[in-house]
Short mmCIF file of N, CA, C and O in Angstrom, two decimals:
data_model
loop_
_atom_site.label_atom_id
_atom_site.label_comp_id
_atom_site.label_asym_id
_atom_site.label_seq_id
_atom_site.Cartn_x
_atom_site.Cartn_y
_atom_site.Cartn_z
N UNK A 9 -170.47 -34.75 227.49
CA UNK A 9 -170.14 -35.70 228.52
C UNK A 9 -170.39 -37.11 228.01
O UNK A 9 -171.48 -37.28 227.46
N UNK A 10 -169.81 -37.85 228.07
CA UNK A 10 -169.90 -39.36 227.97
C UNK A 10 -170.44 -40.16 228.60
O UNK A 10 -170.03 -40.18 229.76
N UNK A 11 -171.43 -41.08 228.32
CA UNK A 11 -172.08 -41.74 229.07
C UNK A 11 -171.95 -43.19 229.31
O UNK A 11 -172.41 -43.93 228.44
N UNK A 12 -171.45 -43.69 230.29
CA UNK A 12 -171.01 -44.93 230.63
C UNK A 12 -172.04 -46.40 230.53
O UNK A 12 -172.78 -46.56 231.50
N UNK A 13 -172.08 -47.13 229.74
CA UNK A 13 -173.43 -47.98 229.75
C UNK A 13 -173.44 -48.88 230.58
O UNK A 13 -172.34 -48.76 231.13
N UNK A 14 -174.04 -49.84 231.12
CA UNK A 14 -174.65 -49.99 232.63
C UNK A 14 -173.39 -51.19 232.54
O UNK A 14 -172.52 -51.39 233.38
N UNK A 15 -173.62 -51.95 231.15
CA UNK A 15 -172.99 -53.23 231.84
C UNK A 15 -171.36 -53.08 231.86
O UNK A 15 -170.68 -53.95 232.40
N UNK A 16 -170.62 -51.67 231.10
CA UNK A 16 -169.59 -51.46 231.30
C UNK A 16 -169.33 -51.00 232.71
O UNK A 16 -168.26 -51.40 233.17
N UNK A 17 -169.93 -50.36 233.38
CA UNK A 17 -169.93 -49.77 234.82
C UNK A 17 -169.67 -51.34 235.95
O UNK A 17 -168.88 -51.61 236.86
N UNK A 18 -170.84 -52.09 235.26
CA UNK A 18 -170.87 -53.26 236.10
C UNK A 18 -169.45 -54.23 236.44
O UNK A 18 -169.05 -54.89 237.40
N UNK A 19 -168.91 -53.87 234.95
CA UNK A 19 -167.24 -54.70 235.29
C UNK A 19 -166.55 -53.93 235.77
O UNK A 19 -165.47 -54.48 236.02
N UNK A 20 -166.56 -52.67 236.11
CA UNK A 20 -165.71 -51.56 236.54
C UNK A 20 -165.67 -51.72 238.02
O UNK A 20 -164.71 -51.59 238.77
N UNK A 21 -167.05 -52.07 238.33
CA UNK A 21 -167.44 -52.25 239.93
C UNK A 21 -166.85 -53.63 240.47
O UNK A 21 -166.28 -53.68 241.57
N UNK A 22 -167.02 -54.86 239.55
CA UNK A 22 -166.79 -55.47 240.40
C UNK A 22 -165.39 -55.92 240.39
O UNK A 22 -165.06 -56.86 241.11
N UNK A 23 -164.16 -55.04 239.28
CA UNK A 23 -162.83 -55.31 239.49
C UNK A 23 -163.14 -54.41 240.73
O UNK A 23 -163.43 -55.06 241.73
N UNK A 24 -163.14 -53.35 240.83
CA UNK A 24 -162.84 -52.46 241.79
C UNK A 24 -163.03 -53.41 243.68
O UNK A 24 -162.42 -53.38 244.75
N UNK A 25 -163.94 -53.96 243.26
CA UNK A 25 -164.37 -54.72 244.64
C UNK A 25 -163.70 -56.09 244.82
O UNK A 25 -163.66 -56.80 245.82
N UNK A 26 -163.12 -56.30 243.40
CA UNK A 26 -162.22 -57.79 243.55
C UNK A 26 -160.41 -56.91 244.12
O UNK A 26 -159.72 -57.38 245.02
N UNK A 27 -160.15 -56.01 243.55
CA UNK A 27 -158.99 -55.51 243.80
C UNK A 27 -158.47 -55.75 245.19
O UNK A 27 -157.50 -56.50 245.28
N UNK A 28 -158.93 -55.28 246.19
CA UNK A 28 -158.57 -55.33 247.23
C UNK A 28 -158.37 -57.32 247.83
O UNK A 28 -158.12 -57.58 249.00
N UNK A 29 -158.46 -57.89 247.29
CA UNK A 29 -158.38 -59.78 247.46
C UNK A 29 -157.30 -60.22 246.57
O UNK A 29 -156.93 -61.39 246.52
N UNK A 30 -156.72 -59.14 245.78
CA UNK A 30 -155.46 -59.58 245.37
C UNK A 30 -154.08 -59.64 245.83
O UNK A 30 -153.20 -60.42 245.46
N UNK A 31 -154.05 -59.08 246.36
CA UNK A 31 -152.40 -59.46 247.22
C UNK A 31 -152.65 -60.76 247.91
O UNK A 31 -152.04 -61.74 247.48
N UNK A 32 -153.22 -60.86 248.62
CA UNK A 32 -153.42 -62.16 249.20
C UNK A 32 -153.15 -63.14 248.29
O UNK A 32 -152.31 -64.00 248.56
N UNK A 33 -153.68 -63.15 247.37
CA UNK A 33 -153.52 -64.29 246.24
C UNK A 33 -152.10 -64.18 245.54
O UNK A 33 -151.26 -65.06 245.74
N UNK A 34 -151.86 -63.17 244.77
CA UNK A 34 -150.42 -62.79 244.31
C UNK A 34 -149.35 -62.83 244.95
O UNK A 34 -148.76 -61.76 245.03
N UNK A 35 -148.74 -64.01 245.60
CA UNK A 35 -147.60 -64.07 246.19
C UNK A 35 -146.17 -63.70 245.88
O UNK A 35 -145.37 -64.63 245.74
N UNK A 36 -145.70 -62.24 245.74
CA UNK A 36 -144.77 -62.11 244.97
C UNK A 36 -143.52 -62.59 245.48
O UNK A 36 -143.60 -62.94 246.66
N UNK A 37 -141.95 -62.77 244.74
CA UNK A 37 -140.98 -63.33 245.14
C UNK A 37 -140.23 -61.90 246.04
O UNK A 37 -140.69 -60.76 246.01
N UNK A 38 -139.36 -62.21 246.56
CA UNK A 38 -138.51 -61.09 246.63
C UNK A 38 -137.77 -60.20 245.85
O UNK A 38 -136.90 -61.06 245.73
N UNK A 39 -137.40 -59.43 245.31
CA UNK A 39 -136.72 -59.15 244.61
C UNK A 39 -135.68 -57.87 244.51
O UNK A 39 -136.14 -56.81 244.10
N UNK A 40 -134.30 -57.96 244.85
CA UNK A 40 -134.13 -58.71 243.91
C UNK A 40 -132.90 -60.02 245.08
O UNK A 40 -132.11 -59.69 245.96
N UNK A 41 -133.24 -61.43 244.59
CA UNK A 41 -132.74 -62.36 245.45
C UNK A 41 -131.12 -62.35 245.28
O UNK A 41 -130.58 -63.23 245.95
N UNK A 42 -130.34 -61.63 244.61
CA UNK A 42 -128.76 -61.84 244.42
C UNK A 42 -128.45 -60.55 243.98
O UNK A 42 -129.28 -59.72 243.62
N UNK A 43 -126.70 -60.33 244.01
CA UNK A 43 -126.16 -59.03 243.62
C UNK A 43 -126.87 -58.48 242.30
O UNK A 43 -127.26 -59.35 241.51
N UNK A 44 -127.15 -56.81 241.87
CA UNK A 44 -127.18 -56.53 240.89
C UNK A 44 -126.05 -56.08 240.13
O UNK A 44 -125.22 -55.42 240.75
N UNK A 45 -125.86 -56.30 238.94
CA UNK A 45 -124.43 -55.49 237.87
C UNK A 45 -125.30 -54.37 237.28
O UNK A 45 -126.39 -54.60 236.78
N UNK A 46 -124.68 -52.91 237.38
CA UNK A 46 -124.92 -52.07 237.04
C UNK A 46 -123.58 -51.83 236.01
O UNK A 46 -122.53 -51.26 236.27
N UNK A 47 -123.88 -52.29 235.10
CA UNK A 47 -123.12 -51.70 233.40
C UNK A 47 -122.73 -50.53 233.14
O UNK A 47 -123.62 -49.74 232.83
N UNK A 48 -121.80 -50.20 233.17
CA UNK A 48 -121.44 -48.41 232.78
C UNK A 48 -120.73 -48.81 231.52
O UNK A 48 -120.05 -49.80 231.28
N UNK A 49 -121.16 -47.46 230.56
CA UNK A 49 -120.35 -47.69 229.18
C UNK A 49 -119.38 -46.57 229.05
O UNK A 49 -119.08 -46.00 228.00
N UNK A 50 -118.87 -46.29 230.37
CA UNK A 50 -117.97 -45.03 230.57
C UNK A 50 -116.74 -45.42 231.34
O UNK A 50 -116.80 -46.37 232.12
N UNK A 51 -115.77 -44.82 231.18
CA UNK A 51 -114.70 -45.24 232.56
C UNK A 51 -114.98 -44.54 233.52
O UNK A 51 -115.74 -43.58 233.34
N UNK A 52 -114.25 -44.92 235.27
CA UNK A 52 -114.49 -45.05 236.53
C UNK A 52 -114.04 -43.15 236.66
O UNK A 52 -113.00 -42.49 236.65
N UNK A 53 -114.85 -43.01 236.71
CA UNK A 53 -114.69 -41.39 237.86
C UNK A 53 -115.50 -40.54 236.41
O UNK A 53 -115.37 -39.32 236.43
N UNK A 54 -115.86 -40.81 235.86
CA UNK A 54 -116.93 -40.01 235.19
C UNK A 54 -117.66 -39.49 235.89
O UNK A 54 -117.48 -39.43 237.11
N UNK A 55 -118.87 -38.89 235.13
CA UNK A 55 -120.44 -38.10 235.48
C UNK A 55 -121.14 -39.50 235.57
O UNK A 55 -121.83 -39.69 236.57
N UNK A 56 -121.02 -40.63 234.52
CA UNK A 56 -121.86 -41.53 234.65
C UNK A 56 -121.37 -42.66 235.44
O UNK A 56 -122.13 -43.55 235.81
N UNK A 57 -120.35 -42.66 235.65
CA UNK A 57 -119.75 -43.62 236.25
C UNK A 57 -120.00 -43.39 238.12
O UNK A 57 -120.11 -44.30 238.94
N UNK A 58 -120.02 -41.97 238.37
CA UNK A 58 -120.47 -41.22 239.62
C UNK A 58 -121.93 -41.43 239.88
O UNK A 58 -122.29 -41.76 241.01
N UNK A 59 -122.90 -41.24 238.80
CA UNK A 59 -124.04 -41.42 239.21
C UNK A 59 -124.43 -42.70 239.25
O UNK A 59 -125.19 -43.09 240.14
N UNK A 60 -123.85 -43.64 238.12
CA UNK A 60 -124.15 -44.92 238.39
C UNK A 60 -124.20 -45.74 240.06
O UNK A 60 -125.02 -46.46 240.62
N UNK A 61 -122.92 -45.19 240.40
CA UNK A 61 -122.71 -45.83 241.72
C UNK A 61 -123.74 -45.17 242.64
O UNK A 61 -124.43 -45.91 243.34
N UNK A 62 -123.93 -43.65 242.70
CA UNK A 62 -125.05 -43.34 243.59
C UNK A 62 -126.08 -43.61 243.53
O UNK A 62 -126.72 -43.37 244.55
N UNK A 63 -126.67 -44.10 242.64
CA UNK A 63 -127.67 -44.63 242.20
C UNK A 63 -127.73 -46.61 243.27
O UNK A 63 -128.28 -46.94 244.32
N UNK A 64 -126.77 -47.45 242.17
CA UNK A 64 -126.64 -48.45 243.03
C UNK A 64 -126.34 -48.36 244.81
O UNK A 64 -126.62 -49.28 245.58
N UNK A 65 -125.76 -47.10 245.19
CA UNK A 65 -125.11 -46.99 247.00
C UNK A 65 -127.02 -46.99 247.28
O UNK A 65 -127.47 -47.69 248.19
N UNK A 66 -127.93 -46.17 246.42
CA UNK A 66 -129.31 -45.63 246.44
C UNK A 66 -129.98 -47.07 246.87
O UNK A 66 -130.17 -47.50 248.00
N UNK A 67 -130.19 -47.48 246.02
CA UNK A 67 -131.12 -48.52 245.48
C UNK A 67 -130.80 -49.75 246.61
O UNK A 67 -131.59 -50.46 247.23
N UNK A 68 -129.30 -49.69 246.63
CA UNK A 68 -128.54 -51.07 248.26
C UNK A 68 -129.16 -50.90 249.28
O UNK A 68 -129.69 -51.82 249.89
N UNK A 69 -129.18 -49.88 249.59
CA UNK A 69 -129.72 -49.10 251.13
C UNK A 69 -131.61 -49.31 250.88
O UNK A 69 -132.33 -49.45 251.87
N UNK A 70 -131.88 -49.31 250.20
CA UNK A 70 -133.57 -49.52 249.95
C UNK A 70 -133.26 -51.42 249.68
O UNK A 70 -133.17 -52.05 250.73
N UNK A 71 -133.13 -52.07 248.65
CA UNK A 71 -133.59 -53.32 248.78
C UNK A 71 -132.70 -54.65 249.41
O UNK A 71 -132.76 -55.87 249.56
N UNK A 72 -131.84 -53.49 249.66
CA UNK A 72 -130.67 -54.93 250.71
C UNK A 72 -129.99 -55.89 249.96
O UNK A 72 -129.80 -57.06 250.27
N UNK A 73 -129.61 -55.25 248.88
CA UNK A 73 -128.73 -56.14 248.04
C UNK A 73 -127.97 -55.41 247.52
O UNK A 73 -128.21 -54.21 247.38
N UNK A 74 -126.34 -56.26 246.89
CA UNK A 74 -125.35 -55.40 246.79
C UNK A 74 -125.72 -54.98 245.41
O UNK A 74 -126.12 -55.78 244.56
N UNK A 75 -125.55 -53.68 245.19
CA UNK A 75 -125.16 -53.36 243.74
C UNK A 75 -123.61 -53.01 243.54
O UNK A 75 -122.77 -52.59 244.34
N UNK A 76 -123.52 -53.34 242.13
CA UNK A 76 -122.20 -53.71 241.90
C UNK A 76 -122.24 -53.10 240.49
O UNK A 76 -123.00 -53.56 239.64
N UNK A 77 -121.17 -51.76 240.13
CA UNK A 77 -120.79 -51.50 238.76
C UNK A 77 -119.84 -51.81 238.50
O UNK A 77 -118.83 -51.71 239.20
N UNK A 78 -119.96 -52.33 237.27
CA UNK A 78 -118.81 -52.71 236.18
C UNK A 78 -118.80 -51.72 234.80
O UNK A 78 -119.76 -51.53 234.04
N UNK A 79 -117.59 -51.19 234.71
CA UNK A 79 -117.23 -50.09 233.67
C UNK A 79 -117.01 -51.00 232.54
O UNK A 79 -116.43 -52.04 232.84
N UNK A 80 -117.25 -50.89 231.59
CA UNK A 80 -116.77 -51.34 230.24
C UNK A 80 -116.86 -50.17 229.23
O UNK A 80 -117.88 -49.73 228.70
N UNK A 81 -115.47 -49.70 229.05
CA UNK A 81 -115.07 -48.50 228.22
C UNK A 81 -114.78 -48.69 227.02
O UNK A 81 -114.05 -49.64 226.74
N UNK A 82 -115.34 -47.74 225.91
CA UNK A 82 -114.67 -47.86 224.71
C UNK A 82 -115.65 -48.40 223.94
O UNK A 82 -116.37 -49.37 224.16
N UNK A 83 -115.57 -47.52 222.83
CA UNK A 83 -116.59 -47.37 221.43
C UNK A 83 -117.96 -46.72 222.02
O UNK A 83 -119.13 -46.93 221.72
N UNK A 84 -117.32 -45.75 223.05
CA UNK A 84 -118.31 -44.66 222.85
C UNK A 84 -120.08 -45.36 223.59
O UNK A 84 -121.26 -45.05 223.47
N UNK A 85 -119.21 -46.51 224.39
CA UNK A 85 -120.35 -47.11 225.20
C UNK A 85 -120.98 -48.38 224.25
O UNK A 85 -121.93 -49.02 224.71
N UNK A 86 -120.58 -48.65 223.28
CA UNK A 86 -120.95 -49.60 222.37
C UNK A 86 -120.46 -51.28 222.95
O UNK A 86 -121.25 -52.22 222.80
N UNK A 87 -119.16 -51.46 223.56
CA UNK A 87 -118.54 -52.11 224.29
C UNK A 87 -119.66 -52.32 225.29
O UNK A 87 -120.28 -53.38 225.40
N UNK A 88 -119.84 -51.36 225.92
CA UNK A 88 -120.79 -52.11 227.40
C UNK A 88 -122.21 -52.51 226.79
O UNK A 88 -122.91 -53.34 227.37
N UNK A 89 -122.56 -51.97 225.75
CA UNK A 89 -123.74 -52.17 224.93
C UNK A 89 -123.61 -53.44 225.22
O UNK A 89 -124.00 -53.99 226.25
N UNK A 90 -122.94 -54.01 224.12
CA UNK A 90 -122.99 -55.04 223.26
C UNK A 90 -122.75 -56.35 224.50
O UNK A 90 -123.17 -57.47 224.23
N UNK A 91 -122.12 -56.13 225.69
CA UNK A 91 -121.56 -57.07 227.13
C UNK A 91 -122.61 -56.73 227.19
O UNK A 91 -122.15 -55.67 226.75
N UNK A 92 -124.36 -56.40 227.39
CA UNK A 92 -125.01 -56.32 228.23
C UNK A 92 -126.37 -57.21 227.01
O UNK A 92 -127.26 -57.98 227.38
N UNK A 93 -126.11 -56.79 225.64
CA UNK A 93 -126.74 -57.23 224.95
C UNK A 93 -126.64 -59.21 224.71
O UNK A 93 -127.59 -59.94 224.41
N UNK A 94 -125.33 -59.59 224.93
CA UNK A 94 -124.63 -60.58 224.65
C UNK A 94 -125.29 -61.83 225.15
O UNK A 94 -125.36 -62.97 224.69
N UNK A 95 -125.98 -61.00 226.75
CA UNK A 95 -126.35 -62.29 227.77
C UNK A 95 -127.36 -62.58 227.56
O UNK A 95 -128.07 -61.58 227.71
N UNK A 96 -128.26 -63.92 227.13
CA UNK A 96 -129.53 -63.95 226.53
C UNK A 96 -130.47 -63.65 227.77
O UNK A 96 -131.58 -63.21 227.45
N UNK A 97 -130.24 -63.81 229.16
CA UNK A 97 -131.82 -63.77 230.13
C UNK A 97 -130.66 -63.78 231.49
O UNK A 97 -129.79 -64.63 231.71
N UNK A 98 -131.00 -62.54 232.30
CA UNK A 98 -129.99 -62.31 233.39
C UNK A 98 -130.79 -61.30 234.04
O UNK A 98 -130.78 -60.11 233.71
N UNK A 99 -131.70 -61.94 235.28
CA UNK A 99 -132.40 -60.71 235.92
C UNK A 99 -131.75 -59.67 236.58
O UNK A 99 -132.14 -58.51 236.47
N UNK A 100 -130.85 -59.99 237.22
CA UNK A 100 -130.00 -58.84 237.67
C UNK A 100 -128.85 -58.12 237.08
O UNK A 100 -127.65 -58.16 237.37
N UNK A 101 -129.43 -57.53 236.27
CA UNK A 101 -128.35 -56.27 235.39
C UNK A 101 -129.37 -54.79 234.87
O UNK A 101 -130.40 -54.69 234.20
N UNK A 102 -128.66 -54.01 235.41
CA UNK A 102 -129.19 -53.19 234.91
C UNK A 102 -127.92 -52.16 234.05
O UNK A 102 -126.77 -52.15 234.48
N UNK A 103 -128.27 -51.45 233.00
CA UNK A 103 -127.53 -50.52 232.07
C UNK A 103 -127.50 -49.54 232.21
O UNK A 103 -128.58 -49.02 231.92
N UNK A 104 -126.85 -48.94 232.50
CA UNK A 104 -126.62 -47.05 232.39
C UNK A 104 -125.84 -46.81 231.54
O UNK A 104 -124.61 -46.91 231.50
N UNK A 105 -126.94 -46.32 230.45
CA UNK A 105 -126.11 -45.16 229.56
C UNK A 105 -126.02 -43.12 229.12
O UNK A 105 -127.01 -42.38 229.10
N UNK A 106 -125.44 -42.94 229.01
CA UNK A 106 -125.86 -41.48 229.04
C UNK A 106 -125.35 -40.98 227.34
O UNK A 106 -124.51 -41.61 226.69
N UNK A 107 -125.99 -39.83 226.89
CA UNK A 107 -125.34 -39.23 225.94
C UNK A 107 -127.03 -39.09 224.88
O UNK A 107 -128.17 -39.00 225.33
N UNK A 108 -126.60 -39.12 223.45
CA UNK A 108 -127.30 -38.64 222.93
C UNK A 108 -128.46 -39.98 222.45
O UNK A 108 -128.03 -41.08 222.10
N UNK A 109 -129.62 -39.74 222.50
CA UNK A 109 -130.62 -40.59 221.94
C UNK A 109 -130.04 -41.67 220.87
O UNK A 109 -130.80 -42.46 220.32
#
């Protein structure tokens, strides 16, 4: 068994007792504040192109914002890769890809 030494316990205790005074302080933003793009590297009526959207119809209905897929087909998903890689800083995008590692 391992034995915990006093003054490590002591910082353990008093995050534990600061924890609860953090939300108050941490004012988070909303998120997410504008449409999301959900990236498909497949064309429209696929497996991924199907789940993509259920996923975004998913996620609309929980945070109240539109999700929105855009297909970009061709090179085997490398195309939507590379449109998703392209944009240097874009909080609202997310990527779906499927297939092999």
């Amino acid at each position: 068994m391992m034995k915990l030494p006093r003054r490590k316990f002591l910082h353990l205790a008093a995050g534990a007792v600061a924890l609860p005074a953090m939300p108050g302080i941490a004012g988070a933003q909303s998120y997410p504040t504008r449409p999301v793009r959900l990236i498909v590297g497949f064309a429209p009526g696929g497996g991924t192109d199907i789940l993509a959207r259920l996923i975004g119809q998913w996620l609309s209905e929980r945070l109240g914002q539109p999700f929105i897929v855009e297909n970009r087909t061709g090179a085997n998903g490398n195309i939507a890769t590379e449109a998703d890689a392209s944009v240097v800083f874009e909080k609202w995008r997310l990527f779906v890809k499927s297939g092999e590692p």
